[in-house]
Tab-separated table of C-alpha atoms in Angstrom:
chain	number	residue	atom	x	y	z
A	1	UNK	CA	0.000	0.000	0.000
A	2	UNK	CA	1.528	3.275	-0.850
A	3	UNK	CA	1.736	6.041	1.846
A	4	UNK	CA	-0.592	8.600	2.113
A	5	UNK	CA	-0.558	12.267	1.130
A	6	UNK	CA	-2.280	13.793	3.598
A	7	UNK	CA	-3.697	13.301	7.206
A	8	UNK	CA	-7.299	12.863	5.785
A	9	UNK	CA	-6.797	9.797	3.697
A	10	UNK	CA	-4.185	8.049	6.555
A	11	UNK	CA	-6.263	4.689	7.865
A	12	UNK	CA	-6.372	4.131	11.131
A	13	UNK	CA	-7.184	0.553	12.948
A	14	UNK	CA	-8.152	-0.205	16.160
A	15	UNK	CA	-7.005	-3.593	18.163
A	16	UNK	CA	-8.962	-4.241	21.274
A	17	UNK	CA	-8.604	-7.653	23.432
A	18	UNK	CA	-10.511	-8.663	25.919
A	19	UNK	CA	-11.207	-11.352	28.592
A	20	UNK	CA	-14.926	-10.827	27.902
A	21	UNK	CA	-14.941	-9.541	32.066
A	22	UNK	CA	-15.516	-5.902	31.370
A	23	UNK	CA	-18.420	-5.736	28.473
A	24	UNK	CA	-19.546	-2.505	29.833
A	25	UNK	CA	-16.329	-0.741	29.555
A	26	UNK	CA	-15.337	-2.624	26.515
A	27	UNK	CA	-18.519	-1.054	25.210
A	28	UNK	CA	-17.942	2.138	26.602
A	29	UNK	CA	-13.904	2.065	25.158
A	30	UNK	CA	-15.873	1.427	21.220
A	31	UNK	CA	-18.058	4.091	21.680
A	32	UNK	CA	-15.208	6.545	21.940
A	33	UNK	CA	-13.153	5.131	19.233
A	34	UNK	CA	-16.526	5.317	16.705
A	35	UNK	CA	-16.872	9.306	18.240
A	36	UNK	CA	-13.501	10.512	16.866
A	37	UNK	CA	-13.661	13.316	14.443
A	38	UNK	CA	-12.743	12.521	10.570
A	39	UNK	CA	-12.459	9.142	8.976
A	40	UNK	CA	-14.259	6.356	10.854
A	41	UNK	CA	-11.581	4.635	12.510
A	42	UNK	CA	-12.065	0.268	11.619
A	43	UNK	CA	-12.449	-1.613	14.745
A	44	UNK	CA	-11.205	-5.119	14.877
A	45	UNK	CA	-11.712	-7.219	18.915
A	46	UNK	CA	-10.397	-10.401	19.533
A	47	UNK	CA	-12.117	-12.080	22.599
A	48	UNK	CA	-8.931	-14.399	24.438
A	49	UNK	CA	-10.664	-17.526	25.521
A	50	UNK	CA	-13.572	-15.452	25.940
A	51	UNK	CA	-17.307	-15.166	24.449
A	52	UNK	CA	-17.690	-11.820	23.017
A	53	UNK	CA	-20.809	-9.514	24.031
A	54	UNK	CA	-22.703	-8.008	20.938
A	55	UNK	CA	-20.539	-5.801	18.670
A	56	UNK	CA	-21.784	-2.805	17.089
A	57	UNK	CA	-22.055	-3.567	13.213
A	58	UNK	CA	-18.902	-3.458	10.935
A	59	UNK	CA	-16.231	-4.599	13.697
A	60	UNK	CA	-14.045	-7.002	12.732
A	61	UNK	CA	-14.133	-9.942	15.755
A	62	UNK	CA	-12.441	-13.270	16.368
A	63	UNK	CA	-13.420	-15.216	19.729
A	64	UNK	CA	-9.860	-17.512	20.386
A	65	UNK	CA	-10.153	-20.958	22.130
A	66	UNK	CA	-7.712	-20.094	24.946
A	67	UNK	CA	-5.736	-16.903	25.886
A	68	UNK	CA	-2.588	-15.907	24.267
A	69	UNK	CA	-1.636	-13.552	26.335
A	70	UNK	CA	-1.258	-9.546	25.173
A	71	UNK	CA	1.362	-9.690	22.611
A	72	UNK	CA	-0.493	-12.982	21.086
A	73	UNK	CA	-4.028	-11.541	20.887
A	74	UNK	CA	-2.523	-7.909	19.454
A	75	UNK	CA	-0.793	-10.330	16.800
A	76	UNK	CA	-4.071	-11.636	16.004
A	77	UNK	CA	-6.026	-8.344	15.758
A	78	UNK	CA	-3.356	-6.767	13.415
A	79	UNK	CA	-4.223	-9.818	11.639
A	80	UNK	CA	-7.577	-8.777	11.163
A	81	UNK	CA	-6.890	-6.239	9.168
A	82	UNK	CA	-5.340	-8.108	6.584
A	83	UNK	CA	-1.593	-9.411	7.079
A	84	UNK	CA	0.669	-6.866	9.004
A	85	UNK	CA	-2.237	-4.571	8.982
A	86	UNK	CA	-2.270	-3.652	5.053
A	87	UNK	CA	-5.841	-2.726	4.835
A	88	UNK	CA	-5.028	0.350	7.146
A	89	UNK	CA	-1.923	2.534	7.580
A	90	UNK	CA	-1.837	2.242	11.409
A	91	UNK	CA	-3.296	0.041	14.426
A	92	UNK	CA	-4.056	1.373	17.990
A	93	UNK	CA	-3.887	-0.821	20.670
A	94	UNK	CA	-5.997	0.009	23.535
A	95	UNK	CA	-6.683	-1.326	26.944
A	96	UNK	CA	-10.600	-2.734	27.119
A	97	UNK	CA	-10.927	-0.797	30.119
A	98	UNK	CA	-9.563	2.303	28.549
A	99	UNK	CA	-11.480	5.441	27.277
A	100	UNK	CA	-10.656	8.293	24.662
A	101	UNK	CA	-11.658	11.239	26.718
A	102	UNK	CA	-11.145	13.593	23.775
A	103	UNK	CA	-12.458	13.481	20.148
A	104	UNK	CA	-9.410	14.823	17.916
A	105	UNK	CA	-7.239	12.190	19.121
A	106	UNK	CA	-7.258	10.163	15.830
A	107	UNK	CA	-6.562	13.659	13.886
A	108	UNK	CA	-3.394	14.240	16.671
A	109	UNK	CA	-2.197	10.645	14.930
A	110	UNK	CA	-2.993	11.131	11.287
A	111	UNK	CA	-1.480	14.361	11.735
A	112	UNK	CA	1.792	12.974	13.298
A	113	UNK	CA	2.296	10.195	11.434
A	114	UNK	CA	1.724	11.925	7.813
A	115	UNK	CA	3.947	14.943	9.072
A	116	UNK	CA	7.347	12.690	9.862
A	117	UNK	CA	7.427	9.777	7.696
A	118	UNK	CA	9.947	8.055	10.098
A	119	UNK	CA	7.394	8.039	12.903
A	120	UNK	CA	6.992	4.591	13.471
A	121	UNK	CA	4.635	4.920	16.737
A	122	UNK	CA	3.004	7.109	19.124
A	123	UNK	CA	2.744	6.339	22.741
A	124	UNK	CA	-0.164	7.898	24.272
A	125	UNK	CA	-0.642	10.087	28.098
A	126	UNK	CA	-2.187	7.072	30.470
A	127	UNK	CA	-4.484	9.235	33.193
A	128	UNK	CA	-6.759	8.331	36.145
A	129	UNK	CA	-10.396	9.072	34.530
A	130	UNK	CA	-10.921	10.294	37.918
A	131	UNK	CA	-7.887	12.326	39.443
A	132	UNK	CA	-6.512	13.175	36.217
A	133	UNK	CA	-2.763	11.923	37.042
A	134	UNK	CA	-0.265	9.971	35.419
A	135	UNK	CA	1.113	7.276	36.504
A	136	UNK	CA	5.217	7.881	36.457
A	137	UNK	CA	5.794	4.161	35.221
A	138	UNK	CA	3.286	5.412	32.336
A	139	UNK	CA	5.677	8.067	31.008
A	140	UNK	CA	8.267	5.993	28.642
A	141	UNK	CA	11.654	7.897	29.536
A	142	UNK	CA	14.019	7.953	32.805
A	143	UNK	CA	13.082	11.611	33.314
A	144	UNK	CA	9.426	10.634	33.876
A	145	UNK	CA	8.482	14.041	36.315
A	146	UNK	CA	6.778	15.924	33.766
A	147	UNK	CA	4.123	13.461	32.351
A	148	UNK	CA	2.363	17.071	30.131
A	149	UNK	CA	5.648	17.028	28.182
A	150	UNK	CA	5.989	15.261	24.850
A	151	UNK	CA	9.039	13.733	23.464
A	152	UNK	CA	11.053	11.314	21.329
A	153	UNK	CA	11.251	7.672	23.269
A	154	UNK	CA	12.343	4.357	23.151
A	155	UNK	CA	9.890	2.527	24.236
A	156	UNK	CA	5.690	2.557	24.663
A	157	UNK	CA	2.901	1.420	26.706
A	158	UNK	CA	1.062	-1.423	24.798
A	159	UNK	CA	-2.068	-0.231	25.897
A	160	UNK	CA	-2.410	2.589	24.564
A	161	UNK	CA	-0.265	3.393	21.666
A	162	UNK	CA	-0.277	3.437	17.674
A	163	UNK	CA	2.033	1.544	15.489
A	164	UNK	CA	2.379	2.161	11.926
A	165	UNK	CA	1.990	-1.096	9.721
A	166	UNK	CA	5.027	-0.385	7.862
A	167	UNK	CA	7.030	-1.029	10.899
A	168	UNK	CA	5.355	-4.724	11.404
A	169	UNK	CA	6.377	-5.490	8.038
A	170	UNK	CA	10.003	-4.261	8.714
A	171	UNK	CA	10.652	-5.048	12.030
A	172	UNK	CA	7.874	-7.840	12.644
A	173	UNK	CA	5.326	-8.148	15.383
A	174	UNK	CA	5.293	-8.345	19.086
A	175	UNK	CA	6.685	-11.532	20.412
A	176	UNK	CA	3.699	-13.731	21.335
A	177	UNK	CA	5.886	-15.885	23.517
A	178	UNK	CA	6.509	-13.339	25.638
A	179	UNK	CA	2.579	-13.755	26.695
A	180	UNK	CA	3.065	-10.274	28.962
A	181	UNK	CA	5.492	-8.168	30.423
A	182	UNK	CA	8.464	-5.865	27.931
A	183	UNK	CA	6.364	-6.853	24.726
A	184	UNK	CA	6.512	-3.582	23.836
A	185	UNK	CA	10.161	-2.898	24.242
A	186	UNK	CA	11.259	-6.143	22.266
A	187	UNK	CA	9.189	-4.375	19.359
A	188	UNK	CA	10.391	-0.853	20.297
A	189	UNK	CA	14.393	-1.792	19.419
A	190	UNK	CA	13.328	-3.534	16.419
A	191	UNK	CA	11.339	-0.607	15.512
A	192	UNK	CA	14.299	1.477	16.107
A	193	UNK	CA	16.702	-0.941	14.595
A	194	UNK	CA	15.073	-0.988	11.364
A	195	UNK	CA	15.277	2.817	11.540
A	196	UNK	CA	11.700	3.991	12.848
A	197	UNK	CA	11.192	6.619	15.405
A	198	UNK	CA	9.018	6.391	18.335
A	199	UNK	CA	6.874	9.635	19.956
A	200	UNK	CA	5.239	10.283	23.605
A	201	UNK	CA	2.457	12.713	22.867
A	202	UNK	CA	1.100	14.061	26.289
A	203	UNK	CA	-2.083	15.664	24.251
A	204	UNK	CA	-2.994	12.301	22.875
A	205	UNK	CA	-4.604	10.898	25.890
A	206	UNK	CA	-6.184	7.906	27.147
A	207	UNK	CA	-8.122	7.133	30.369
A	208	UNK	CA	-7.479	4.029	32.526
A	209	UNK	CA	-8.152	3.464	36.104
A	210	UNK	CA	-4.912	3.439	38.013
A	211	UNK	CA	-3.187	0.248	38.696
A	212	UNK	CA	-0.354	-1.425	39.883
A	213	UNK	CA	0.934	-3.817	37.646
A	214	UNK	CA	1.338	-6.700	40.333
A	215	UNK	CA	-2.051	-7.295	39.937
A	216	UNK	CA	-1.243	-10.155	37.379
A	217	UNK	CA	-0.524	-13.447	38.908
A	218	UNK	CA	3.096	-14.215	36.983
A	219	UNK	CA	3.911	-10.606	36.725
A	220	UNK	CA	7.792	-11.342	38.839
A	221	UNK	CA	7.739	-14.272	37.175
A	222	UNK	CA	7.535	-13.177	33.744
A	223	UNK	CA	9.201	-9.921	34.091
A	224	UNK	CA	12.500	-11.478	35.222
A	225	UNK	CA	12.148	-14.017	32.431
A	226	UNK	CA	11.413	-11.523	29.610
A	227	UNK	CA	13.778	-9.773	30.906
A	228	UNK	CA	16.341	-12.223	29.618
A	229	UNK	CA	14.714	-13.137	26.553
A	230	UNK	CA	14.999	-9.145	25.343
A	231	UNK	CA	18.289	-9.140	26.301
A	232	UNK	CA	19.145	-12.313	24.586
A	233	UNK	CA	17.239	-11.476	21.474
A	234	UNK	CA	18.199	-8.111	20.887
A	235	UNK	CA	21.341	-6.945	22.265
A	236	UNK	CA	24.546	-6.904	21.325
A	237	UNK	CA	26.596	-9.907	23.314
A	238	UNK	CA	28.551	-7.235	25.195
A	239	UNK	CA	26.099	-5.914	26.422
A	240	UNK	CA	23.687	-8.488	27.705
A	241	UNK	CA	25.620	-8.994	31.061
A	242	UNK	CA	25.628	-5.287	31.853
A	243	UNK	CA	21.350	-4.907	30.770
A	244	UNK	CA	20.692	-8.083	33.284
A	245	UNK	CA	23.316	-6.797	35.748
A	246	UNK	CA	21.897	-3.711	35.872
A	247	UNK	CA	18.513	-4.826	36.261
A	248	UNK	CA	19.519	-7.979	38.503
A	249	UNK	CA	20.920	-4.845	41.097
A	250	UNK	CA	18.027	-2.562	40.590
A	251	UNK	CA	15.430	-5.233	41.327
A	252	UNK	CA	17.531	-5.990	44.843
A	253	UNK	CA	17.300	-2.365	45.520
A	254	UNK	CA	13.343	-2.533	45.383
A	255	UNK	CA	13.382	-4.722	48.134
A	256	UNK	CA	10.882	-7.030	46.947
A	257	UNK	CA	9.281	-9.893	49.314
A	258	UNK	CA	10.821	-12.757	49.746
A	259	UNK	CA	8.240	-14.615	47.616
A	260	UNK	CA	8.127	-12.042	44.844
A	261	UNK	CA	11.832	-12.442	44.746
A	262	UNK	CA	11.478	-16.348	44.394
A	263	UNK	CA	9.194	-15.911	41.391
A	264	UNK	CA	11.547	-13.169	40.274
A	265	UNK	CA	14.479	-15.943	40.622
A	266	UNK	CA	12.449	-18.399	38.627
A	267	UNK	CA	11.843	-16.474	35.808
A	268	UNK	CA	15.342	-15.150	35.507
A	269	UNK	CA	16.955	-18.874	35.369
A	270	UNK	CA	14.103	-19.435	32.845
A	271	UNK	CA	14.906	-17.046	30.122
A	272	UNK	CA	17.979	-18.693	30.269
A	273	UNK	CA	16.692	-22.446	29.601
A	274	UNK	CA	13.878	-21.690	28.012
A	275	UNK	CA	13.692	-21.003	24.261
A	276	UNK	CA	12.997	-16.849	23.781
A	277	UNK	CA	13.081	-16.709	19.636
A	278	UNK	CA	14.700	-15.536	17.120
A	279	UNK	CA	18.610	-13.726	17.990
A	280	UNK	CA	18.853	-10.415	15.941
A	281	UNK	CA	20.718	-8.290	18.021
A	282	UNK	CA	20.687	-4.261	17.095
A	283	UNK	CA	23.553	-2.370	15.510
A	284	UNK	CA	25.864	-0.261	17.624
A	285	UNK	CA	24.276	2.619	15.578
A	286	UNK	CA	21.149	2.002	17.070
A	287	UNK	CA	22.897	1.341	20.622
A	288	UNK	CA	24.052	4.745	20.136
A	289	UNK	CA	20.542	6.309	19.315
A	290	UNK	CA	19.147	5.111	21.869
A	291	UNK	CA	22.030	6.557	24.106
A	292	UNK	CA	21.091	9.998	22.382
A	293	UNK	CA	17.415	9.719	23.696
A	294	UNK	CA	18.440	9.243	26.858
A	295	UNK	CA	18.075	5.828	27.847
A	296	UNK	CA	20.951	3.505	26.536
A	297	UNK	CA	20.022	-0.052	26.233
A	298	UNK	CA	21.767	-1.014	29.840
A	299	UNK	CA	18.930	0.031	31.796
């Protein structure tokens, strides 16, 4: 598909997963998706496990036997829209229990994305629908104080984010074996490997309650193990033992319980036995970007 000339014709997809638990805020999340201002933007769920509630006419839906965890289910709603997402130019992924709050946030993208042609996603602003803040996990940079302040990044939040399609066909898709937990960076390096840049845009915002995210039952478990797996996929061998060392000391730091450190300990000696993928680890140019934005890929 060639690339568009202007903002007005640039397609823009939707990916939505759900556990089928929250139909009134999965129906609440489509509602502000179809109210966005231009171009309808195409909807495509994809229920993990789960029986889907009634869809509003047009959306693209697949119900999946089990769950394939976030990176998985994402895969299969890019899918949706035809392979690596060719029937539109971009996909959002948002969280089911997200909102848009505003109506011009699929202009902000078309805008963005048509303005730099190496834009190769947009992380959204993550805020409490009911306090208003941000999260400082939710801003993707060290210097996280100032979540109102937009920036290049190296890195996203899954949940709400845009990708353009160009960069799954360059850089390939998130790693469904990761099932949850640094999904996003894995694709971010590629991304930036392949020679895509990546945007926080503070006025593009999404609401979602605020969480913490040890609510998921393997969450030390599989963020110790995919830990290993990014590093082992994606860095240069030099620098694998100073990312894990680095994050082997900050964890320690955190003082986490003994049990969450037992989990943690499991899933670290797992990405090590276990296989993690393909190995295509990033040129020292892109080491060096990624220095330049602040956050070299040690830490």
């Amino acid at each position: 598909m060639s690339a568009p000339t202007s903002a007005e014709s640039f397609r823009l997809g939707a990916v939505i997963i759900t556990m089928g638990n929250r139909p009134e805020e999965l129906a609440a999340l489509i509602d502000s998706v179809r109210a966005q201002e231009g171009a309808a933007v195409e909807l495509a769920v994809v229920g993990q496990g789960a029986e889907l509630p009634p869809l509003p006419e047009g959306v693209r839906s697949v119900e999946l036997p089990e769950n394939l965890g976030i990176p998985g289910g994402r895969n299969v709603g890019i899918e949706l829209f035809g392979c690596d997402g060719r029937d539109v130019d971009a996909v959002l992924f948002l969280d089911d229990d997200g909102h848009l709050p505003r109506t011009d946030s699929a202009r902000l993208l078309r805008e963005a994305f048509t303005a730099d042609p190496e834009l190769g996603i947009v992380a959204f602003r993550i805020a409490d629908p009911d306090t208003g803040v941000t999260q400082r996990r939710h801003v993707p940079r060290l210097r996280a104080s100032d979540p109102l302040r937009s920036s290049r990044v190296t890195t996203f939040l899954g949940g709400a984010t845009a990708v353009r399609c160009a960069v799954f066909e360059q850089a390939g898709q998130l790693p469904a074996e990761f099932f949850y937990a640094h999904e996003e960076t894995d694709l971010a390096w590629r991304a930036a490997d392949a020679g895509w840049a990546i945007d926080y845009r503070a006025d593009v915002v999404l609401h979602h309650p605020t969480t913490s995210p040890a609510r998921h039952a393997t969450y030390f478990h599989n963020i110790a193990r995919n830990r290993v797996w990014l590093a082992r996929r994606n860095l240069p061998a030099l620098l694998v033992p100073l990312y894990l060392g680095t994050w082997f000391l900050l964890t320690l730091a955190r003082r986490p319980s003994s049990e969450a450190l037992k989990a943690w300990w499991g899933g670290f000696r797992a990405g090590w036995r276990e296989p993690c993928g393909p190995r295509r680890p990033m040129r020292w140019r892109t080491v060096w970007r990624l220095t330049r934005l602040g956050r070299p890929p040690v830490i």
